[in-house]
Coordinates of C-alpha atoms in Angstrom, one line a residue:
M1 CA 14.8 -16.6 19.2
V2 CA 11.8 -15.0 17.6
E3 CA 12.1 -11.5 16.1
A4 CA 9.2 -9.1 16.4
Q5 CA 7.8 -7.8 13.1
V6 CA 7.5 -4.0 13.3
E7 CA 4.6 -2.5 11.5
P8 CA 5.7 0.4 9.3
P9 CA 4.1 3.8 10.1
Y10 CA 1.1 5.0 8.1
P11 CA 1.8 7.4 5.3
P12 CA 0.7 11.0 5.8
D13 CA -3.0 11.8 5.6
Y14 CA -2.6 13.8 2.4
E15 CA -1.2 10.7 0.6
V16 CA -4.1 8.5 1.8
R17 CA -6.5 11.2 0.6
A18 CA -4.8 11.0 -2.8
L19 CA -5.2 7.2 -2.8
R20 CA -9.0 7.8 -2.3
E21 CA -9.1 10.1 -5.3
I22 CA -7.1 7.6 -7.4
A23 CA -9.5 4.8 -6.4
T24 CA -12.5 7.0 -7.4
E25 CA -11.0 7.6 -10.8
L26 CA -10.1 4.0 -11.3
G27 CA -13.4 2.6 -9.9
K28 CA -11.5 0.7 -7.2
K29 CA -13.7 -0.4 -4.4
D30 CA -11.5 -3.1 -2.7
W31 CA -8.9 -0.9 -1.0
N32 CA -9.3 -0.9 2.8
Y33 CA -8.4 2.5 4.2
N34 CA -8.4 1.2 7.7
E35 CA -5.2 -0.8 6.9
N36 CA -1.8 0.6 6.3
P37 CA -0.9 0.7 2.6
C38 CA 2.8 0.4 3.4
N39 CA 2.5 -3.0 5.1
N40 CA 2.2 -5.2 2.0
K41 CA -0.9 -6.9 3.3
S42 CA -4.5 -7.4 2.3
S43 CA -6.1 -5.1 -0.3
W44 CA -2.9 -3.0 -0.7
F45 CA -0.8 -5.9 -1.9
T46 CA -1.2 -8.2 -4.9
P47 CA 0.8 -11.4 -4.3
P48 CA 3.1 -12.5 -7.2
P49 CA 1.5 -15.2 -9.4
P50 CA 2.6 -18.8 -9.3
P51 CA 5.2 -19.9 -11.8
N52 CA 4.0 -20.0 -15.5
V53 CA 1.1 -17.7 -14.7
P54 CA 1.1 -14.1 -16.2
E55 CA 1.1 -11.1 -14.0
A56 CA -2.3 -9.7 -13.0
I57 CA -3.2 -6.6 -14.9
N58 CA -5.0 -5.2 -11.8
N59 CA -2.0 -5.2 -9.5
S60 CA -2.8 -3.2 -6.4
T61 CA 0.7 -3.3 -4.8
F62 CA 2.0 -0.1 -3.4
T63 CA 5.6 0.5 -2.5
C64 CA 6.7 2.9 0.3
N65 CA 9.9 4.5 1.3
C66 CA 10.1 4.3 5.1
S67 CA 13.7 5.5 5.5
F68 CA 13.0 9.1 6.3
P69 CA 14.8 10.4 9.4
N70 CA 11.5 11.4 11.1
G71 CA 10.2 7.9 10.9
E72 CA 7.6 8.6 8.2
C73 CA 6.7 6.4 5.3
H74 CA 5.8 7.9 2.0
I75 CA 4.1 6.0 -0.9
D76 CA 6.6 6.0 -3.8
G77 CA 5.1 3.6 -6.3
M78 CA 2.0 1.9 -7.4

């Protein structure tokens, strides 16, 4: 049996606008706003390094809380 992977909902527009402001301040140009920052994919996620390699200092991973009763996801960490 194969389980379907459910894409988390996008965070609210005001949170995505805040990400744009943060990106401007940091000079980030590699975040793709056409993708969901809560899905741990592409430009919103920095994969962990291989063993014996230090963590990247430019980690772009976001964490989201998608447990709200109305089905919303909110960015809760960067």
